[in-house]
Amino acid sequence: QLIVFEQVVAQPELTAMANKLSDTYSGATASQIKAKGAGLPAHEQQVTDCLVKLMEAEDKQGHDDSYLDGLHFTLNQPEFANSRWLTQALTELIEQRSLLRSIASSQPGGEGVQVIIGKENKVDALRDYSVVLSRYGLPDEAEGIICVIGPTRMPYARTMATVGFLSRVLGGLVARLYGAKLGLSDLPPVTPADD
């Protein structure tokens, strides 16, 4: 990334600035850098603003670092066994590594476990499926989504309890990893609902 300063900056000053900002921002997220960057001299602020923009653009572009398991169970359900279009549409989302972005864009506002049934899905390929999902982690720090995709006749109570429980466990682990005060011992107990 090329940064053009309004005034000439000597190489020793550039080196000192680079060392200072590298030490200050090492391991920090974009939101942490924004918080630390207040009140900097003009040159350092310009570099910081550029860095934050790059990091935010990278976050928006996203990486589909999703873990997928049990797809064959869903596709073997009677609803999907004889429908080539349904299985092909879902498979294309997975192969294009856009399944996670598609699910995230379908999520209505709010916290906790969300349920999106059939035609409520904004993504055409998911309109014959139900999605039960929940975000976990620390907003603007390290976030993820855990979800279950299945037929519209899935056992919702059990699925919602499981997704909610796993979301809280993963949220606690992320919070511990990032030094927040929330720990697993702070999580309320969850008992999965009966079928």
XYZ file of N, CA and C in Angstrom:
585
model
N 0.849 -1.179 0.000
C 0.000 0.000 0.000
C 0.891 1.237 0.000
N 0.635 2.128 -0.917
C 1.426 3.344 -1.028
C 0.737 4.457 -0.238
N 1.487 5.105 0.620
C 0.972 6.235 1.396
C 1.767 7.463 0.996
N 1.059 8.538 0.615
C 1.710 9.781 0.210
C 1.501 10.810 1.316
N 2.607 11.266 1.897
C 2.541 12.275 2.945
C 2.526 13.667 2.324
N 1.926 14.608 3.004
C 1.867 15.987 2.506
C 3.223 16.664 2.596
N 4.020 16.264 3.569
C 5.348 16.854 3.737
C 6.396 15.756 3.619
N 7.606 16.149 3.290
C 8.706 15.200 3.177
C 9.039 14.652 4.570
N 9.224 13.328 4.640
C 9.591 12.679 5.892
C 10.907 11.943 5.653
N 11.892 12.229 6.479
C 13.217 11.622 6.324
C 13.167 10.132 6.676
N 14.075 9.366 6.080
C 14.106 7.924 6.297
C 14.260 7.545 7.772
N 15.131 8.191 8.550
C 15.225 7.818 9.970
C 13.888 7.997 10.706
N 13.155 9.060 10.349
C 11.851 9.283 10.982
C 10.852 8.206 10.551
N 10.896 7.804 9.280
C 10.022 6.730 8.792
C 10.315 5.418 9.509
N 11.606 5.134 9.675
C 12.009 3.903 10.367
C 11.532 3.912 11.813
N 11.722 5.046 12.500
C 11.281 5.166 13.898
C 9.760 5.008 13.994
N 9.033 5.615 13.047
C 7.579 5.513 13.043
C 7.147 4.065 12.799
N 7.787 3.396 11.843
C 7.452 2.008 11.536
C 7.689 1.113 12.748
N 8.811 1.305 13.427
C 9.109 0.501 14.616
C 8.094 0.749 15.726
N 7.775 2.020 15.946
C 6.817 2.377 16.997
C 5.440 1.758 16.722
N 4.946 1.945 15.482
C 3.617 1.428 15.152
C 3.591 -0.096 15.137
N 4.667 -0.727 14.682
C 4.736 -2.190 14.703
C 4.655 -2.716 16.132
N 5.403 -2.091 17.042
C 5.363 -2.500 18.448
C 3.984 -2.257 19.064
N 3.395 -1.110 18.758
C 2.115 -0.731 19.351
C 0.973 -1.606 18.852
N 0.979 -1.930 17.551
C -0.163 -2.617 16.948
C 0.034 -4.115 16.772
N 1.152 -4.634 17.167
C 1.426 -6.058 16.981
C 0.328 -6.916 17.617
N -0.298 -7.763 16.806
C -1.326 -8.674 17.291
C -2.687 -8.045 17.525
N -2.840 -6.773 17.202
C -4.099 -6.074 17.466
C -5.072 -6.225 16.301
N -6.350 -6.149 16.609
C -7.394 -6.157 15.585
C -7.626 -4.724 15.112
N -8.425 -4.580 14.058
C -8.712 -3.245 13.519
C -9.363 -2.356 14.570
N -10.306 -2.895 15.331
C -10.967 -2.066 16.347
C -10.010 -1.688 17.473
N -9.083 -2.569 17.821
C -8.091 -2.240 18.845
C -7.127 -1.165 18.338
N -6.771 -1.251 17.069
C -5.877 -0.246 16.490
C -6.568 1.107 16.455
N -7.859 1.135 16.105
C -8.611 2.398 16.120
C -8.575 3.022 17.506
N -8.782 2.197 18.526
C -8.811 2.703 19.902
C -7.437 3.230 20.334
N -6.385 2.525 19.941
C -5.027 2.945 20.317
C -4.552 4.147 19.511
N -5.117 4.345 18.320
C -4.605 5.343 17.395
C -5.058 6.764 17.638
N -5.867 6.995 18.639
C -6.371 8.355 18.885
C -5.238 9.261 19.365
N -5.185 10.462 18.826
C -4.233 11.471 19.287
C -2.817 11.291 18.791
N -2.633 10.593 17.701
C -1.290 10.411 17.151
C -0.872 11.620 16.325
N 0.430 11.803 16.129
C 0.884 12.832 15.195
C 0.333 12.534 13.791
N 0.266 13.547 12.937
C -0.396 13.448 11.626
C 0.129 12.294 10.769
N 1.447 12.122 10.674
C 1.998 11.052 9.843
C 1.604 9.678 10.376
N 1.702 9.501 11.681
C 1.351 8.222 12.279
C -0.149 7.949 12.143
N -0.950 9.003 12.251
C -2.397 8.848 12.094
C -2.736 8.421 10.667
N -2.040 8.990 9.696
C -2.284 8.644 8.296
C -1.955 7.167 8.046
N -0.860 6.689 8.592
C -0.479 5.279 8.449
C -1.491 4.394 9.168
N -1.900 4.811 10.353
C -2.871 4.043 11.128
C -4.208 3.947 10.396
N -4.676 5.049 9.853
C -5.941 5.043 9.103
C -5.868 4.099 7.908
N -4.750 4.121 7.212
C -4.559 3.248 6.059
C -4.566 1.776 6.498
N -3.895 1.489 7.590
C -3.842 0.125 8.118
C -5.232 -0.375 8.500
N -5.984 0.453 9.184
C -7.340 0.066 9.603
C -8.226 -0.198 8.384
N -8.128 0.662 7.358
C -8.922 0.465 6.131
C -8.575 -0.851 5.461
N -7.289 -1.173 5.401
C -6.868 -2.440 4.804
C -7.408 -3.634 5.587
N -7.329 -3.551 6.901
C -7.809 -4.656 7.735
C -9.323 -4.815 7.632
N -10.049 -3.707 7.611
C -11.505 -3.775 7.492
C -11.917 -4.317 6.125
N -11.209 -3.932 5.073
C -11.506 -4.457 3.735
C -11.263 -5.957 3.692
N -10.207 -6.392 4.322
C -9.897 -7.821 4.381
C -10.982 -8.564 5.156
N -11.448 -7.982 6.259
C -12.508 -8.611 7.050
C -13.805 -8.704 6.254
N -14.136 -7.642 5.497
C -15.364 -7.649 4.703
C -15.293 -8.667 3.588
N -14.119 -8.781 2.988
C -13.955 -9.771 1.934
C -14.145 -11.154 2.518
N -13.659 -11.315 3.725
C -13.890 -12.543 4.474
C -13.137 -13.743 3.941
N -12.956 -14.631 4.823
C -12.371 -15.917 4.496
C -13.393 -16.952 4.911
N -13.670 -17.874 4.037
C -14.631 -18.916 4.383
C -13.876 -20.032 5.080
N -13.463 -19.762 6.311
C -12.769 -20.759 7.106
C -13.801 -21.592 7.843
N -14.709 -22.174 7.091
C -15.776 -22.923 7.721
C -15.391 -24.384 7.856
N -15.930 -24.976 8.879
C -15.783 -26.401 9.100
C -17.134 -27.001 8.796
N -17.174 -27.970 7.935
C -18.424 -28.548 7.464
C -18.428 -30.026 7.783
N -19.519 -30.497 8.362
C -19.617 -31.906 8.698
C -21.074 -32.340 8.595
N -21.297 -33.560 8.171
C -22.636 -34.146 8.174
C -23.510 -33.768 6.993
N -22.930 -33.209 5.938
C -23.732 -32.813 4.779
C -24.473 -34.010 4.187
N -23.829 -35.169 4.192
C -24.476 -36.347 3.615
C -25.748 -36.729 4.375
N -25.821 -36.419 5.689
C -27.050 -36.700 6.436
C -28.200 -35.837 5.924
N -27.899 -34.565 5.673
C -28.933 -33.659 5.157
C -29.375 -34.078 3.765
N -28.414 -34.333 2.899
C -28.748 -34.646 1.512
C -29.403 -36.012 1.350
N -29.306 -36.875 2.354
C -29.968 -38.183 2.303
C -31.393 -38.143 2.832
N -31.856 -36.984 3.291
C -33.238 -36.869 3.771
C -34.195 -36.998 2.588
N -35.399 -37.526 2.835
C -36.346 -37.755 1.736
C -36.628 -36.511 0.888
N -36.645 -35.329 1.511
C -36.932 -34.105 0.771
C -35.915 -33.830 -0.331
N -34.690 -34.270 -0.112
C -33.605 -33.929 -1.008
C -33.121 -35.094 -1.860
N -33.523 -36.306 -1.509
C -33.025 -37.497 -2.208
C -33.361 -37.474 -3.696
N -34.521 -36.958 -4.057
C -34.948 -36.979 -5.455
C -34.929 -35.604 -6.105
N -34.299 -34.641 -5.473
C -34.274 -33.295 -6.023
C -32.848 -32.897 -6.363
N -32.503 -33.070 -7.621
C -31.150 -32.740 -8.063
C -30.865 -31.251 -7.911
N -31.861 -30.395 -8.180
C -31.657 -28.949 -8.099
C -31.291 -28.526 -6.681
N -32.007 -29.064 -5.676
C -31.741 -28.673 -4.283
C -30.328 -29.064 -3.861
N -29.938 -30.271 -4.184
C -28.605 -30.710 -3.779
C -27.522 -29.976 -4.573
N -27.772 -29.722 -5.851
C -26.790 -29.026 -6.676
C -26.594 -27.584 -6.201
N -27.688 -26.898 -5.860
C -27.575 -25.506 -5.408
C -26.761 -25.407 -4.126
N -27.003 -26.297 -3.178
C -26.258 -26.272 -1.918
C -24.800 -26.655 -2.150
N -24.579 -27.640 -2.993
C -23.206 -28.063 -3.295
C -22.413 -26.937 -3.953
N -23.056 -26.168 -4.836
C -22.368 -25.044 -5.478
C -21.963 -23.987 -4.457
N -22.835 -23.695 -3.488
C -22.475 -22.737 -2.438
C -21.247 -23.205 -1.672
N -21.192 -24.495 -1.405
C -20.066 -25.053 -0.653
C -18.793 -25.001 -1.501
N -18.888 -25.414 -2.756
C -17.714 -25.425 -3.622
C -17.178 -24.027 -3.895
N -18.060 -23.043 -3.987
C -17.636 -21.667 -4.229
C -17.171 -20.986 -2.946
N -17.193 -21.723 -1.865
C -16.780 -21.241 -0.544
C -17.541 -19.976 -0.146
N -18.830 -19.945 -0.507
C -19.654 -18.792 -0.155
C -20.807 -19.176 0.762
N -20.806 -20.402 1.267
C -21.891 -20.845 2.145
C -21.950 -19.998 3.406
N -20.815 -19.767 4.030
C -20.789 -18.994 5.271
C -21.274 -17.565 5.057
N -20.817 -16.908 3.991
C -21.282 -15.548 3.699
C -22.778 -15.530 3.412
N -23.269 -16.550 2.704
C -24.693 -16.627 2.392
C -25.519 -16.771 3.654
N -25.068 -17.592 4.565
C -25.790 -17.795 5.823
C -25.735 -16.534 6.662
N -24.559 -15.903 6.742
C -24.421 -14.683 7.538
C -25.319 -13.572 7.007
N -25.466 -13.481 5.686
C -26.323 -12.438 5.119
C -27.799 -12.721 5.355
N -28.146 -13.966 5.625
C -29.538 -14.330 5.881
C -29.945 -14.094 7.325
N -28.959 -13.892 8.199
C -29.252 -13.801 9.618
C -29.993 -12.515 9.944
N -31.171 -12.655 10.545
C -31.878 -11.451 10.986
C -31.133 -10.806 12.150
N -31.476 -9.562 12.453
C -30.824 -8.873 13.561
C -31.158 -9.534 14.882
N -30.381 -9.246 15.869
C -30.646 -9.795 17.193
C -29.548 -10.733 17.636
N -29.599 -11.042 18.911
C -28.603 -11.929 19.493
C -29.234 -13.261 19.796
N -28.403 -14.207 20.148
C -28.901 -15.522 20.516
C -29.128 -16.393 19.299
N -29.867 -17.456 19.516
C -30.129 -18.421 18.458
C -31.202 -17.866 17.525
N -30.931 -17.933 16.241
C -31.859 -17.466 15.207
C -32.316 -18.681 14.396
N -33.560 -18.664 13.985
C -34.098 -19.744 13.163
C -34.641 -19.126 11.878
N -34.170 -19.635 10.755
C -34.630 -19.157 9.448
C -35.207 -20.377 8.728
N -36.488 -20.329 8.462
C -37.181 -21.495 7.923
C -37.558 -21.268 6.465
N -37.127 -22.187 5.622
C -37.543 -22.236 4.231
C -37.461 -20.921 3.487
N -38.594 -20.406 3.072
C -38.681 -19.213 2.217
C -38.192 -17.940 2.921
N -38.005 -17.975 4.248
C -37.465 -16.818 4.965
C -35.996 -16.586 4.608
N -35.324 -17.622 4.078
C -33.931 -17.491 3.676
C -33.826 -16.537 2.502
N -32.895 -15.602 2.576
C -32.688 -14.629 1.502
C -31.955 -15.246 0.318
N -31.261 -16.344 0.546
C -30.470 -16.992 -0.486
C -31.307 -18.088 -1.135
N -31.469 -18.015 -2.451
C -32.313 -18.978 -3.169
C -31.929 -20.428 -2.890
N -30.638 -20.709 -2.844
C -30.187 -22.083 -2.659
C -30.571 -22.655 -1.299
N -30.924 -21.794 -0.346
C -31.275 -22.259 1.001
C -32.779 -22.204 1.277
N -33.588 -21.873 0.288
C -35.017 -21.669 0.519
C -35.797 -22.943 0.817
N -35.229 -24.091 0.547
C -35.897 -25.348 0.879
C -35.281 -25.992 2.121
N -34.464 -25.237 2.808
C -33.808 -25.715 4.023
C -34.190 -24.816 5.188
N -33.954 -25.336 6.384
C -34.030 -24.496 7.579
C -32.612 -24.311 8.095
N -32.366 -23.144 8.653
C -31.051 -22.827 9.197
C -31.243 -22.373 10.640
N -30.535 -23.005 11.557
C -30.525 -22.598 12.965
C -29.103 -22.140 13.242
N -28.954 -20.871 13.664
C -27.608 -20.340 13.805
C -27.495 -19.389 14.985
N -26.250 -19.188 15.375
C -25.948 -18.239 16.435
C -24.531 -17.738 16.237
N -24.337 -16.446 16.496
C -22.987 -15.876 16.469
C -22.322 -16.143 17.814
N -21.014 -16.207 17.792
C -20.257 -16.346 19.033
C -18.998 -15.510 18.936
N -18.376 -15.281 20.059
C -17.126 -14.527 20.081
C -17.316 -13.120 20.586
N -16.357 -12.280 20.273
C -16.354 -10.895 20.709
C -16.594 -9.998 19.507
N -17.661 -9.195 19.516
C -17.935 -8.314 18.372
C -16.743 -7.426 18.056
N -16.445 -7.295 16.794
C -15.336 -6.485 16.273
C -13.964 -6.987 16.703
N -13.911 -8.166 17.277
C -12.623 -8.730 17.681
C -12.411 -10.060 16.968
N -13.132 -11.058 17.412
C -13.045 -12.403 16.839
C -14.430 -13.019 16.935
N -15.076 -13.149 15.793
C -16.442 -13.651 15.761
C -16.543 -14.867 14.858
N -17.574 -15.631 15.090
C -17.866 -16.769 14.240
C -19.358 -17.038 14.257
N -19.768 -17.962 13.431
C -21.160 -18.392 13.378
C -21.173 -19.906 13.444
N -22.041 -20.431 14.260
C -22.273 -21.867 14.283
C -23.698 -22.074 13.794
N -23.875 -23.037 12.897
C -25.227 -23.239 12.366
C -25.457 -24.690 11.993
N -26.734 -25.002 11.905
C -27.186 -26.307 11.442
C -28.107 -26.043 10.261
N -27.848 -26.736 9.160
C -28.703 -26.660 7.978
C -29.377 -28.005 7.833
N -30.680 -27.989 7.658
C -31.398 -29.256 7.516
C -32.758 -29.051 6.896
N -33.535 -30.115 6.833
C -34.879 -30.006 6.264
C -35.775 -29.167 7.168
N -36.847 -28.642 6.603
C -37.741 -27.777 7.387
C -38.444 -28.545 8.501
N -38.416 -29.842 8.488
C -39.042 -30.640 9.546
C -38.033 -31.068 10.628
N -36.911 -30.371 10.740
C -35.895 -30.744 11.729
C -36.437 -30.601 13.154
N -35.855 -31.291 14.125
C -36.279 -31.143 15.527
C -35.755 -29.809 16.088
N -36.559 -28.754 15.970
C -36.097 -27.396 16.283
C -35.664 -27.214 17.733
N -36.439 -27.747 18.691
C -36.090 -27.534 20.106
C -34.709 -28.097 20.411
N -34.458 -29.292 19.964
C -33.161 -29.930 20.226
C -32.042 -29.188 19.489
N -32.276 -28.834 18.239
C -31.266 -28.140 17.436
C -30.947 -26.773 18.026
N -31.982 -26.030 18.428
C -31.753 -24.703 19.012
C -30.976 -24.801 20.311
N -31.305 -25.788 21.152
C -30.585 -25.955 22.418
C -29.118 -26.291 22.168
N -28.869 -27.149 21.196
C -27.494 -27.553 20.888
C -26.688 -26.385 20.328
N -27.260 -25.655 19.373
C -26.561 -24.504 18.784
C -26.312 -23.438 19.847
N -27.305 -23.171 20.703
C -27.136 -22.185 21.766
C -26.026 -22.567 22.737
N -26.006 -23.839 23.121
C -24.983 -24.318 24.048
C -23.590 -24.195 23.436
N -23.435 -24.686 22.207
C -22.125 -24.616 21.555
C -21.681 -23.179 21.324
N -22.621 -22.311 21.017
C -22.295 -20.896 20.828
C -21.740 -20.283 22.112
N -22.364 -20.597 23.236
C -21.874 -20.058 24.518
C -20.517 -20.637 24.889
N -20.316 -21.916 24.642
C -19.020 -22.533 24.938
C -17.926 -21.904 24.071
N -18.180 -21.809 22.763
C -17.190 -21.200 21.863
C -16.962 -19.731 22.210
N -18.031 -19.012 22.562
C -17.894 -17.613 22.974
C -17.015 -17.471 24.204
N -17.187 -18.373 25.165
C -16.350 -18.355 26.370
C -14.890 -18.637 26.054
N -14.653 -19.582 25.146
C -13.274 -19.897 24.765
C -12.613 -18.726 24.046
N -13.349 -18.088 23.144
C -12.811 -16.924 22.438
C -12.537 -15.793 23.428
N -13.452 -15.580 24.367
C -13.268 -14.518 25.357
C -12.021 -14.773 26.198
N -11.820 -16.002 26.605
C -10.616 -16.334 27.370
C -9.365 -16.103 26.533
N -9.421 -16.525 25.290
C -8.270 -16.384 24.411
C -7.903 -14.919 24.218
N -8.899 -14.056 24.117
C -8.657 -12.636 23.890
C -8.574 -11.829 25.182
N -8.551 -12.509 26.310
C -8.308 -11.824 27.567
C -9.512 -11.147 28.182
N -10.705 -11.431 27.710
C -11.904 -10.848 28.320
C -12.173 -11.555 29.646
N -13.021 -10.972 30.439
C -13.279 -11.510 31.770
C -14.303 -12.639 31.779
N -15.015 -12.857 30.684
C -15.995 -13.931 30.621
C -15.263 -15.257 30.484
N -15.579 -16.204 31.339
C -14.984 -17.530 31.261
C -16.064 -18.586 31.187
N -15.665 -19.803 30.956
C -16.642 -20.883 30.864
C -17.408 -21.081 32.160
N -16.780 -20.787 33.281
C -17.473 -20.946 34.552
C -18.618 -19.942 34.695
N -18.603 -18.868 33.899
C -19.664 -17.865 33.947
C -20.872 -18.245 33.109
N -20.764 -19.324 32.350
C -21.839 -19.695 31.453
C -22.946 -20.424 32.194
N -24.201 -20.090 31.924
C -25.292 -20.826 32.561
C -25.362 -22.235 32.006
N -25.792 -23.193 32.839
C -25.907 -24.572 32.344
C -27.038 -24.673 31.331
N -26.835 -25.534 30.354
C -27.847 -25.749 29.326
C -28.133 -27.231 29.264
N -29.385 -27.588 29.268
C -29.759 -28.992 29.098
C -30.467 -29.130 27.768
N -29.966 -30.001 26.886
C -30.600 -30.176 25.589
C -32.046 -30.620 25.755
N -32.908 -30.087 24.928
C -34.331 -30.447 24.983
C -34.523 -31.861 24.480
N -35.525 -32.526 24.982
C -35.845 -33.875 24.528
C -36.481 -33.825 23.158
N -36.358 -34.914 22.407
C -37.006 -34.979 21.083
C -38.513 -34.987 21.220
